[in-house]
Amino acid sequence: MKKNMDMYEREAKSFRKLNKVAKANGVVLFGSSFAKAIPVCELKQTFNMDCNIYNRSLTNLSVFSAEKLLDDCVIGLSPKKILLQLGETDLEQGYHAIPEIINAYEKIILKLKSSNKHCSIVIVSVCENASGIYPEELNKELELMAHRTNCQYADISPAFSNDSPCIKAFGLLRFFMMDKISFYDAMRLVNV
């Protein structure tokens, strides 16, 4: 865990420097390895989105280490929306039970809400991963937690079975990133 925190601190230091030139009131994606792999800048252009999106995800980030990194990775950007995709590392490592993961997650949400009452938070599901971990039980608990904490819930679990999981995940998440959804986007969202 100490080794991981040193690695996280190096990445957080880099994010602090980037945050100095970033614009406030954007969208921040904060998560672990899957979220980090999403090329948000390229996909933002591809999907013609007009908001600032910052990916502040870290490789193998544990939900138990995430709270210490919020100031540098998320809060420093004064975002209007935060997409949290945590728990995958903890599920893969198997060191903690799901109730412990949810408890740590709720502390993160509390800290984010206390730092910015007007920011909306989206809890993003965890995808199945290459190691064969199926996160259905964790995702059920994440959805319940989202409702309990007045957050939105985004289910991106179908993305893993896609040929391009990161692109599919972004496509699903973009509706949570936008302030306004066009009629065309709304119809695509409901698959009409």
mmCIF file of N, CA and C in Angstrom, residues 27-91:
data_model
loop_
_atom_site.group_PDB
_atom_site.id
_atom_site.type_symbol
_atom_site.label_atom_id
_atom_site.label_comp_id
_atom_site.label_asym_id
_atom_site.label_seq_id
_atom_site.Cartn_x
_atom_site.Cartn_y
_atom_site.Cartn_z
ATOM 1 N N VAL A 27 -15.900 18.785 -16.178
ATOM 2 C CA VAL A 27 -16.268 17.439 -15.765
ATOM 3 C C VAL A 27 -14.973 16.700 -15.427
ATOM 4 N N VAL A 28 -14.964 15.996 -14.297
ATOM 5 C CA VAL A 28 -13.780 15.242 -13.895
ATOM 6 C C VAL A 28 -14.149 13.765 -13.793
ATOM 7 N N LEU A 29 -13.360 12.947 -14.477
ATOM 8 C CA LEU A 29 -13.460 11.496 -14.351
ATOM 9 C C LEU A 29 -12.359 11.070 -13.389
ATOM 10 N N PHE A 30 -12.751 10.462 -12.279
ATOM 11 C CA PHE A 30 -11.796 10.032 -11.255
ATOM 12 C C PHE A 30 -12.050 8.571 -10.955
ATOM 13 N N GLY A 31 -11.063 7.749 -11.300
ATOM 14 C CA GLY A 31 -11.241 6.324 -11.090
ATOM 15 C C GLY A 31 -9.933 5.586 -11.115
ATOM 16 N N SER A 32 -10.044 4.310 -11.430
ATOM 17 C CA SER A 32 -8.891 3.437 -11.422
ATOM 18 C C SER A 32 -8.468 3.104 -12.853
ATOM 19 N N SER A 33 -7.906 1.945 -13.063
ATOM 20 C CA SER A 33 -7.267 1.585 -14.330
ATOM 21 C C SER A 33 -8.178 1.681 -15.549
ATOM 22 N N PHE A 34 -9.398 1.160 -15.453
ATOM 23 C CA PHE A 34 -10.296 1.231 -16.614
ATOM 24 C C PHE A 34 -10.580 2.680 -16.985
ATOM 25 N N ALA A 35 -10.901 3.500 -15.995
ATOM 26 C CA ALA A 35 -11.190 4.916 -16.252
ATOM 27 C C ALA A 35 -9.966 5.635 -16.809
ATOM 28 N N LYS A 36 -8.793 5.286 -16.302
ATOM 29 C CA LYS A 36 -7.572 5.938 -16.782
ATOM 30 C C LYS A 36 -7.334 5.659 -18.268
ATOM 31 N N ALA A 37 -7.751 4.494 -18.728
ATOM 32 C CA ALA A 37 -7.518 4.107 -20.117
ATOM 33 C C ALA A 37 -8.445 4.812 -21.112
ATOM 34 N N ILE A 38 -9.430 5.528 -20.632
ATOM 35 C CA ILE A 38 -10.374 6.212 -21.525
ATOM 36 C C ILE A 38 -9.729 7.494 -22.050
ATOM 37 N N PRO A 39 -9.526 7.596 -23.360
ATOM 38 C CA PRO A 39 -8.906 8.798 -23.942
ATOM 39 C C PRO A 39 -9.937 9.929 -24.082
ATOM 40 N N VAL A 40 -10.214 10.609 -22.968
ATOM 41 C CA VAL A 40 -11.315 11.575 -22.941
ATOM 42 C C VAL A 40 -11.142 12.735 -23.921
ATOM 43 N N CYS A 41 -9.934 13.218 -24.132
ATOM 44 C CA CYS A 41 -9.732 14.357 -25.042
ATOM 45 C C CYS A 41 -10.103 13.987 -26.481
ATOM 46 N N GLU A 42 -9.639 12.841 -26.938
ATOM 47 C CA GLU A 42 -9.961 12.410 -28.294
ATOM 48 C C GLU A 42 -11.448 12.129 -28.443
ATOM 49 N N LEU A 43 -12.032 11.473 -27.448
ATOM 50 C CA LEU A 43 -13.444 11.119 -27.539
ATOM 51 C C LEU A 43 -14.341 12.346 -27.395
ATOM 52 N N LYS A 44 -13.908 13.314 -26.624
ATOM 53 C CA LYS A 44 -14.651 14.576 -26.514
ATOM 54 C C LYS A 44 -14.778 15.218 -27.899
ATOM 55 N N GLN A 45 -13.677 15.207 -28.649
ATOM 56 C CA GLN A 45 -13.701 15.757 -30.013
ATOM 57 C C GLN A 45 -14.562 14.900 -30.929
ATOM 58 N N THR A 46 -14.415 13.602 -30.844
ATOM 59 C CA THR A 46 -15.169 12.682 -31.695
ATOM 60 C C THR A 46 -16.667 12.839 -31.488
ATOM 61 N N PHE A 47 -17.096 12.969 -30.232
ATOM 62 C CA PHE A 47 -18.514 13.107 -29.922
ATOM 63 C C PHE A 47 -18.976 14.564 -29.941
ATOM 64 N N ASN A 48 -18.087 15.475 -30.341
ATOM 65 C CA ASN A 48 -18.413 16.896 -30.493
ATOM 66 C C ASN A 48 -19.046 17.473 -29.220
ATOM 67 N N MET A 49 -18.378 17.279 -28.101
ATOM 68 C CA MET A 49 -18.886 17.782 -26.827
ATOM 69 C C MET A 49 -18.270 19.137 -26.523
ATOM 70 N N ASP A 50 -19.059 20.009 -25.928
ATOM 71 C CA ASP A 50 -18.594 21.380 -25.699
ATOM 72 C C ASP A 50 -18.268 21.681 -24.235
ATOM 73 N N CYS A 51 -17.935 20.662 -23.459
ATOM 74 C CA CYS A 51 -17.544 20.902 -22.062
ATOM 75 C C CYS A 51 -16.092 20.474 -21.866
ATOM 76 N N ASN A 52 -15.469 20.996 -20.822
ATOM 77 C CA ASN A 52 -14.102 20.598 -20.487
ATOM 78 C C ASN A 52 -14.164 19.314 -19.675
ATOM 79 N N ILE A 53 -13.404 18.328 -20.109
ATOM 80 C CA ILE A 53 -13.385 17.029 -19.435
ATOM 81 C C ILE A 53 -11.947 16.709 -19.054
ATOM 82 N N TYR A 54 -11.758 16.372 -17.784
ATOM 83 C CA TYR A 54 -10.425 16.053 -17.284
ATOM 84 C C TYR A 54 -10.419 14.647 -16.695
ATOM 85 N N ASN A 55 -9.501 13.825 -17.153
ATOM 86 C CA ASN A 55 -9.366 12.478 -16.612
ATOM 87 C C ASN A 55 -8.282 12.502 -15.542
ATOM 88 N N ARG A 56 -8.683 12.324 -14.315
ATOM 89 C CA ARG A 56 -7.757 12.334 -13.187
ATOM 90 C C ARG A 56 -7.715 10.957 -12.524
ATOM 91 N N SER A 57 -7.790 9.928 -13.342
ATOM 92 C CA SER A 57 -7.768 8.552 -12.860
ATOM 93 C C SER A 57 -6.342 8.061 -12.709
ATOM 94 N N LEU A 58 -6.162 7.078 -11.831
ATOM 95 C CA LEU A 58 -4.833 6.540 -11.541
ATOM 96 C C LEU A 58 -4.840 5.018 -11.670
ATOM 97 N N THR A 59 -3.737 4.485 -12.134
ATOM 98 C CA THR A 59 -3.609 3.042 -12.305
ATOM 99 C C THR A 59 -3.758 2.321 -10.968
ATOM 100 N N ASN A 60 -4.626 1.304 -10.965
ATOM 101 C CA ASN A 60 -4.847 0.453 -9.782
ATOM 102 C C ASN A 60 -5.215 1.230 -8.527
ATOM 103 N N LEU A 61 -5.944 2.317 -8.674
ATOM 104 C CA LEU A 61 -6.329 3.115 -7.517
ATOM 105 C C LEU A 61 -7.353 2.378 -6.665
ATOM 106 N N SER A 62 -7.042 2.238 -5.405
ATOM 107 C CA SER A 62 -7.954 1.637 -4.441
ATOM 108 C C SER A 62 -8.881 2.716 -3.897
ATOM 109 N N VAL A 63 -10.108 2.344 -3.632
ATOM 110 C CA VAL A 63 -11.052 3.281 -3.032
ATOM 111 C C VAL A 63 -10.553 3.727 -1.660
ATOM 112 N N PHE A 64 -9.714 2.921 -1.032
ATOM 113 C CA PHE A 64 -9.181 3.247 0.291
ATOM 114 C C PHE A 64 -8.041 4.268 0.230
ATOM 115 N N SER A 65 -7.445 4.447 -0.927
ATOM 116 C CA SER A 65 -6.401 5.459 -1.125
ATOM 117 C C SER A 65 -6.950 6.721 -1.774
ATOM 118 N N ALA A 66 -8.105 6.617 -2.385
ATOM 119 C CA ALA A 66 -8.655 7.709 -3.198
ATOM 120 C C ALA A 66 -8.958 8.977 -2.400
ATOM 121 N N GLU A 67 -9.450 8.835 -1.185
ATOM 122 C CA GLU A 67 -9.847 10.018 -0.413
ATOM 123 C C GLU A 67 -8.677 10.969 -0.199
ATOM 124 N N LYS A 68 -7.482 10.425 -0.005
ATOM 125 C CA LYS A 68 -6.297 11.254 0.233
ATOM 126 C C LYS A 68 -5.882 12.041 -1.010
ATOM 127 N N LEU A 69 -6.374 11.623 -2.166
ATOM 128 C CA LEU A 69 -5.966 12.244 -3.434
ATOM 129 C C LEU A 69 -7.015 13.199 -3.997
ATOM 130 N N LEU A 70 -8.147 13.309 -3.343
ATOM 131 C CA LEU A 70 -9.246 14.126 -3.873
ATOM 132 C C LEU A 70 -8.874 15.596 -4.078
ATOM 133 N N ASP A 71 -8.154 16.183 -3.120
ATOM 134 C CA ASP A 71 -7.816 17.601 -3.232
ATOM 135 C C ASP A 71 -7.042 17.891 -4.513
ATOM 136 N N ASP A 72 -6.027 17.090 -4.789
ATOM 137 C CA ASP A 72 -5.178 17.322 -5.965
ATOM 138 C C ASP A 72 -5.824 16.863 -7.268
ATOM 139 N N CYS A 73 -6.566 15.782 -7.217
ATOM 140 C CA CYS A 73 -7.077 15.194 -8.449
ATOM 141 C C CYS A 73 -8.460 15.693 -8.843
ATOM 142 N N VAL A 74 -9.272 16.106 -7.880
ATOM 143 C CA VAL A 74 -10.656 16.462 -8.189
ATOM 144 C C VAL A 74 -11.027 17.853 -7.674
ATOM 145 N N ILE A 75 -10.948 18.052 -6.378
ATOM 146 C CA ILE A 75 -11.443 19.276 -5.751
ATOM 147 C C ILE A 75 -10.727 20.510 -6.282
ATOM 148 N N GLY A 76 -9.442 20.402 -6.557
ATOM 149 C CA GLY A 76 -8.672 21.527 -7.090
ATOM 150 C C GLY A 76 -9.177 22.050 -8.426
ATOM 151 N N LEU A 77 -9.976 21.263 -9.129
ATOM 152 C CA LEU A 77 -10.526 21.678 -10.421
ATOM 153 C C LEU A 77 -11.880 22.380 -10.298
ATOM 154 N N SER A 78 -12.463 22.420 -9.118
ATOM 155 C CA SER A 78 -13.795 22.992 -8.900
ATOM 156 C C SER A 78 -14.783 22.516 -9.974
ATOM 157 N N PRO A 79 -14.952 21.209 -10.101
ATOM 158 C CA PRO A 79 -15.800 20.692 -11.182
ATOM 159 C C PRO A 79 -17.286 20.890 -10.930
ATOM 160 N N LYS A 80 -18.042 20.926 -12.029
ATOM 161 C CA LYS A 80 -19.499 20.964 -11.895
ATOM 162 C C LYS A 80 -20.068 19.553 -11.871
ATOM 163 N N LYS A 81 -19.284 18.592 -12.429
ATOM 164 C CA LYS A 81 -19.692 17.190 -12.421
ATOM 165 C C LYS A 81 -18.472 16.317 -12.167
ATOM 166 N N ILE A 82 -18.701 15.276 -11.379
ATOM 167 C CA ILE A 82 -17.640 14.312 -11.092
ATOM 168 C C ILE A 82 -18.183 12.924 -11.395
ATOM 169 N N LEU A 83 -17.423 12.177 -12.167
ATOM 170 C CA LEU A 83 -17.757 10.786 -12.437
ATOM 171 C C LEU A 83 -16.753 9.923 -11.680
ATOM 172 N N LEU A 84 -17.250 9.131 -10.731
ATOM 173 C CA LEU A 84 -16.401 8.279 -9.904
ATOM 174 C C LEU A 84 -16.517 6.829 -10.358
ATOM 175 N N GLN A 85 -15.399 6.227 -10.677
ATOM 176 C CA GLN A 85 -15.401 4.825 -11.090
ATOM 177 C C GLN A 85 -14.329 4.096 -10.291
ATOM 178 N N LEU A 86 -14.683 3.752 -9.074
ATOM 179 C CA LEU A 86 -13.751 3.118 -8.137
ATOM 180 C C LEU A 86 -14.287 1.763 -7.697
ATOM 181 N N GLY A 87 -13.411 0.949 -7.175
ATOM 182 C CA GLY A 87 -13.806 -0.342 -6.637
ATOM 183 C C GLY A 87 -13.260 -1.519 -7.416
ATOM 184 N N GLU A 88 -12.891 -1.288 -8.684
ATOM 185 C CA GLU A 88 -12.396 -2.399 -9.500
ATOM 186 C C GLU A 88 -11.117 -3.003 -8.929
ATOM 187 N N THR A 89 -10.194 -2.154 -8.507
ATOM 188 C CA THR A 89 -8.932 -2.637 -7.943
ATOM 189 C C THR A 89 -9.186 -3.412 -6.657
ATOM 190 N N ASP A 90 -10.053 -2.888 -5.820
ATOM 191 C CA ASP A 90 -10.357 -3.534 -4.545
ATOM 192 C C ASP A 90 -11.029 -4.888 -4.753
ATOM 193 N N LEU A 91 -11.898 -4.960 -5.747
ATOM 194 C CA LEU A 91 -12.564 -6.211 -6.066
ATOM 195 C C LEU A 91 -11.552 -7.235 -6.590
#
